[in-house]
Tab-separated table of C-alpha atoms in Angstrom:
chain	number	residue	atom	x	y	z
A	1	MET	CA	13.867	8.169	-15.871
A	2	ASN	CA	11.277	10.820	-15.242
A	3	VAL	CA	12.367	13.151	-12.437
A	4	LEU	CA	9.841	15.402	-10.650
A	5	TYR	CA	10.312	18.333	-8.250
A	6	PHE	CA	7.785	19.855	-5.855
A	7	ALA	CA	7.352	22.950	-3.657
A	8	TRP	CA	10.586	24.934	-3.028
A	9	VAL	CA	12.681	22.246	-4.713
A	10	ARG	CA	10.742	22.956	-7.924
A	11	GLN	CA	11.094	26.723	-7.434
A	12	LYS	CA	14.872	26.592	-6.916
A	13	ILE	CA	15.394	24.308	-9.913
A	14	GLY	CA	13.028	26.308	-12.100
A	15	HIS	CA	10.957	23.476	-13.569
A	16	SER	CA	8.768	20.666	-12.313
A	17	GLU	CA	9.801	17.717	-14.442
A	18	GLU	CA	12.601	16.422	-16.669
A	19	THR	CA	13.821	13.261	-18.321
A	20	ILE	CA	17.241	11.996	-17.280
A	21	ALA	CA	18.888	9.031	-18.978
A	22	HIS	CA	19.707	6.219	-16.580
A	23	SER	CA	23.373	5.254	-16.422
A	24	PRO	CA	25.160	2.475	-14.520
A	25	GLU	CA	26.718	4.887	-11.993
A	26	LEU	CA	23.244	6.092	-10.936
A	27	ARG	CA	22.429	3.203	-8.647
A	28	THR	CA	20.462	4.976	-5.931
A	29	VAL	CA	18.301	8.036	-5.275
A	30	GLY	CA	21.345	9.534	-3.498
A	31	ASP	CA	23.537	9.040	-6.611
A	32	LEU	CA	20.940	10.925	-8.669
A	33	ALA	CA	20.734	13.712	-6.053
A	34	ALA	CA	24.534	14.081	-6.081
A	35	MET	CA	24.615	14.194	-9.886
A	36	LEU	CA	21.912	16.885	-9.926
A	37	ALA	CA	23.626	18.927	-7.181
A	38	ALA	CA	26.815	18.937	-9.273
A	39	ARG	CA	24.991	20.786	-12.044
A	40	GLY	CA	25.325	23.923	-9.895
A	41	GLY	CA	22.976	26.924	-9.886
A	42	GLY	CA	19.445	26.222	-8.671
A	43	TYR	CA	20.174	22.477	-8.540
A	44	ALA	CA	23.075	23.037	-6.139
A	45	GLU	CA	20.809	25.220	-3.976
A	46	ALA	CA	17.948	22.694	-3.999
A	47	PHE	CA	20.238	19.772	-3.098
A	48	ALA	CA	22.581	21.696	-0.758
A	49	ASP	CA	21.267	19.923	2.337
A	50	PRO	CA	19.931	16.433	1.538
A	51	LYS	CA	18.584	16.159	5.108
A	52	ARG	CA	15.954	18.751	4.161
A	53	LEU	CA	14.765	16.621	1.227
A	54	ARG	CA	12.545	13.602	0.823
A	55	ALA	CA	12.171	11.336	-2.200
A	56	ALA	CA	9.783	8.902	-3.807
A	57	VAL	CA	10.447	6.162	-6.366
A	58	ASN	CA	7.461	5.203	-8.513
A	59	GLN	CA	5.140	7.155	-6.200
A	60	ILE	CA	6.248	5.383	-3.018
A	61	HIS	CA	8.266	7.148	-0.282
A	62	ALA	CA	11.905	6.063	-0.572
A	63	GLY	CA	15.180	6.756	1.218
A	64	PHE	CA	18.279	8.098	-0.532
A	65	ASP	CA	19.685	4.552	-0.425
A	66	ALA	CA	16.779	3.196	-2.539
A	67	ALA	CA	17.744	1.636	-5.878
A	68	ILE	CA	16.705	3.311	-9.138
A	69	ALA	CA	16.440	1.942	-12.667
A	70	ALA	CA	15.634	3.039	-16.199
A	71	GLY	CA	11.958	3.961	-16.569
A	72	ASP	CA	11.497	4.894	-12.906
A	73	GLU	CA	9.599	7.993	-11.786
A	74	ILE	CA	11.700	9.684	-9.120
A	75	ALA	CA	10.510	12.712	-7.149
A	76	PHE	CA	12.334	15.107	-4.812
A	77	PHE	CA	10.429	17.306	-2.385
A	78	PRO	CA	10.528	18.876	1.093
A	79	PRO	CA	8.963	17.063	4.068
A	80	VAL	CA	5.202	17.088	3.474
A	81	THR	CA	2.932	19.647	5.153
A	82	GLY	CA	-0.650	18.686	4.281
A	83	GLY	CA	-3.647	18.073	6.452
B	1	MET	CA	-14.285	-1.298	3.679
B	2	SER	CA	-15.065	1.370	1.113
B	3	ALA	CA	-12.562	4.227	0.685
B	4	ASN	CA	-13.654	7.413	-1.083
B	5	ILE	CA	-10.618	9.591	-1.745
B	6	HIS	CA	-10.867	12.963	-3.461
B	7	ILE	CA	-8.232	15.606	-4.148
B	8	GLN	CA	-10.064	18.674	-5.374
B	9	VAL	CA	-10.028	22.450	-5.736
B	10	GLU	CA	-13.735	22.744	-4.872
B	11	ASP	CA	-15.172	23.021	-1.374
B	12	PHE	CA	-17.113	20.087	0.134
B	13	ASP	CA	-20.282	19.770	2.213
B	14	VAL	CA	-19.578	17.838	5.423
B	15	SER	CA	-23.213	16.902	5.980
B	16	GLU	CA	-23.611	15.551	2.439
B	17	GLU	CA	-20.417	13.526	2.794
B	18	ILE	CA	-21.622	11.947	6.049
B	19	ASP	CA	-24.963	11.090	4.419
B	20	ALA	CA	-23.216	9.568	1.386
B	21	LEU	CA	-20.943	7.492	3.641
B	22	THR	CA	-23.823	6.172	5.769
B	23	ARG	CA	-25.922	5.386	2.651
B	24	GLU	CA	-23.135	3.032	1.529
B	25	GLN	CA	-23.700	0.834	4.595
B	26	PRO	CA	-26.477	-1.660	3.759
B	27	GLU	CA	-26.930	-2.639	7.412
B	28	GLY	CA	-26.635	0.918	8.647
B	29	THR	CA	-23.613	2.164	10.529
B	30	GLY	CA	-23.293	2.586	14.274
B	31	ALA	CA	-20.983	5.560	14.228
B	32	VAL	CA	-19.392	8.156	11.977
B	33	ALA	CA	-16.540	10.281	13.321
B	34	THR	CA	-15.383	13.248	11.251
B	35	PHE	CA	-12.530	15.724	11.349
B	36	THR	CA	-12.655	18.955	9.346
B	37	GLY	CA	-9.559	21.135	9.023
B	38	TYR	CA	-9.810	24.869	8.248
B	39	VAL	CA	-7.270	27.526	7.218
B	40	ARG	CA	-6.209	29.340	10.414
B	41	GLY	CA	-5.529	33.077	10.274
B	42	ASP	CA	-2.385	32.974	12.460
B	43	GLY	CA	0.029	35.907	12.417
B	44	GLY	CA	-1.501	37.883	9.567
B	45	LEU	CA	-1.911	34.891	7.249
B	46	SER	CA	-4.264	35.740	4.377
B	47	ALA	CA	-4.330	32.482	2.386
B	48	LEU	CA	-2.666	29.117	1.861
B	49	ARG	CA	-1.600	27.644	-1.448
B	50	LEU	CA	-1.607	23.868	-1.503
B	51	GLU	CA	0.448	21.888	-3.991
B	52	HIS	CA	0.424	18.096	-4.290
B	53	TYR	CA	1.907	15.197	-6.241
B	54	PRO	CA	-0.941	13.987	-8.500
B	55	GLY	CA	-1.035	10.214	-8.623
B	56	MET	CA	1.123	9.610	-5.560
B	57	THR	CA	-1.251	11.586	-3.328
B	58	GLU	CA	-4.222	9.347	-4.105
B	59	ARG	CA	-2.115	6.184	-3.840
B	60	GLU	CA	-0.532	7.205	-0.532
B	61	ILE	CA	-3.896	8.126	1.018
B	62	ALA	CA	-5.340	4.802	-0.212
B	63	ARG	CA	-2.442	2.987	1.504
B	64	ILE	CA	-3.055	4.909	4.751
B	65	ALA	CA	-6.808	4.177	4.588
B	66	ALA	CA	-6.136	0.481	3.930
B	67	GLU	CA	-3.850	0.360	6.961
B	68	ALA	CA	-6.554	1.946	9.124
B	69	GLY	CA	-8.906	-0.773	7.830
B	70	THR	CA	-6.544	-3.475	9.102
B	71	ARG	CA	-6.291	-1.880	12.571
B	72	TRP	CA	-9.978	-1.183	13.255
B	73	PRO	CA	-13.273	-2.726	12.080
B	74	LEU	CA	-14.237	0.094	9.701
B	75	SER	CA	-17.059	-0.064	7.175
B	76	GLY	CA	-16.141	3.037	5.180
B	77	VAL	CA	-13.823	6.015	4.967
B	78	THR	CA	-14.125	9.316	3.097
B	79	ILE	CA	-11.064	11.533	2.750
B	80	ILE	CA	-11.248	14.841	0.891
B	81	HIS	CA	-8.244	17.168	0.645
B	82	ARG	CA	-8.435	20.466	-1.177
B	83	VAL	CA	-5.605	21.972	-3.231
B	84	GLY	CA	-4.995	25.376	-4.795
B	85	ARG	CA	-5.433	28.744	-3.064
B	86	LEU	CA	-7.518	28.662	0.130
B	87	LYS	CA	-8.390	31.765	2.147
B	88	VAL	CA	-8.544	31.991	5.941
B	89	GLY	CA	-11.650	30.220	7.239
B	90	GLU	CA	-12.012	27.882	4.253
B	91	ARG	CA	-12.199	24.119	4.731
B	92	ILE	CA	-9.015	22.227	3.739
B	93	VAL	CA	-9.529	18.602	4.696
B	94	LEU	CA	-12.238	16.161	5.704
B	95	VAL	CA	-11.771	12.718	7.206
B	96	ALA	CA	-14.974	10.768	7.891
B	97	VAL	CA	-14.873	7.241	9.301
B	98	ALA	CA	-17.813	4.852	9.595
B	99	SER	CA	-17.685	1.944	12.019
B	100	SER	CA	-20.081	-0.030	14.149
B	101	HIS	CA	-18.559	1.466	17.322
B	102	ARG	CA	-17.421	4.921	18.325
B	103	ALA	CA	-14.039	3.987	19.788
B	104	ALA	CA	-12.866	2.588	16.444
B	105	ALA	CA	-14.310	5.565	14.551
B	106	PHE	CA	-12.576	8.146	16.798
B	107	ALA	CA	-9.240	6.322	16.836
B	108	ALA	CA	-9.172	5.681	13.076
B	109	CYS	CA	-10.068	9.325	12.370
B	110	GLU	CA	-7.099	10.518	14.428
B	111	PHE	CA	-4.797	7.900	12.882
B	112	LEU	CA	-5.807	8.993	9.368
B	113	MET	CA	-5.159	12.674	10.130
B	114	ASP	CA	-1.767	11.936	11.717
B	115	PHE	CA	-0.667	9.984	8.648
B	116	LEU	CA	-2.192	12.427	6.158
B	117	LYS	CA	-0.028	15.121	7.745
B	118	THR	CA	3.190	13.131	7.655
B	119	ARG	CA	2.856	10.847	4.581
B	120	ALA	CA	0.527	12.352	1.970
B	121	PRO	CA	2.503	14.489	-0.517
B	122	PHE	CA	0.977	17.925	0.001
B	123	TRP	CA	2.904	21.165	0.550
B	124	LYS	CA	1.520	24.387	2.004
B	125	GLU	CA	2.724	27.859	1.125
B	126	GLU	CA	1.545	30.744	3.334
B	127	GLU	CA	0.575	34.120	1.917
B	128	ARG	CA	1.305	36.971	4.326
B	129	GLY	CA	1.552	40.641	3.470
B	130	GLY	CA	2.942	40.703	-0.048
B	131	GLY	CA	5.002	37.519	0.154
B	132	ALA	CA	4.663	33.780	0.286
B	133	GLN	CA	6.635	31.251	2.319
B	134	TRP	CA	6.678	27.436	2.372
B	135	VAL	CA	5.526	25.888	5.622
B	136	GLU	CA	8.175	23.832	7.448
B	137	ALA	CA	7.184	20.333	8.579
B	138	LYS	CA	6.633	20.107	12.346
B	139	SER	CA	8.401	17.539	14.514
B	140	SER	CA	5.231	17.407	16.657
B	141	ASP	CA	3.375	16.002	13.623
B	142	ASP	CA	6.070	13.322	13.179
B	143	ALA	CA	5.789	12.465	16.872
B	144	ALA	CA	1.989	12.191	16.580
B	145	ALA	CA	2.328	9.699	13.715
B	146	GLU	CA	5.166	7.839	15.423
B	147	ARG	CA	3.112	6.960	18.521
B	148	TRP	CA	0.871	4.695	16.361
B	149	ARG	CA	3.888	2.485	15.613
B	150	LYS	CA	4.262	1.673	19.296
B	151	ALA	CA	0.523	1.272	19.837
């Protein structure tokens, strides 16, 4: 899976993109967020409060209960502030 | 309905965009409504930095434009959103909507802005003094988008 980070999520984690191997226990966006938070450091800071985060799967807005699979592009970011 | 969607660093010319949109209408268009957003200099703000999610941004705006096209009889839409560093007073966003009637053009323009603000993956960072701070999403923007669900 290709995992992308934007805005302050990217800044806390320290990079904008990484490849993470899919595994059977990573069934949802929330499972991936929990796995990343457990890495500690900037990841723990970025994922400390999931309510402050939004996600997309394959460039479509998705909830933390959305299913993920090998090959997906998954993004984490703050609520959007364009316009 | 034609949808012209551009994410760009460069500025845009509102008048040229209106002309381009009306030229696309073989029968002529009855109305074009436009909204232009500018960087506001609130509270000592010197500039905004706009980041976006390349790929998803264009797709999400296309989805929003297509939805507007199902709600109102629109002949064309142009949406331009700038990214990068923008100083106070610079243009950020343009929404231009062509329709045969003004009510549809006005309503669709407002709908598009409400959904651009709450769905399109852009993030603003404010430069003030020496520092920079990410803008928090506003619940009033969510409420503005939400009222279209009930409409």
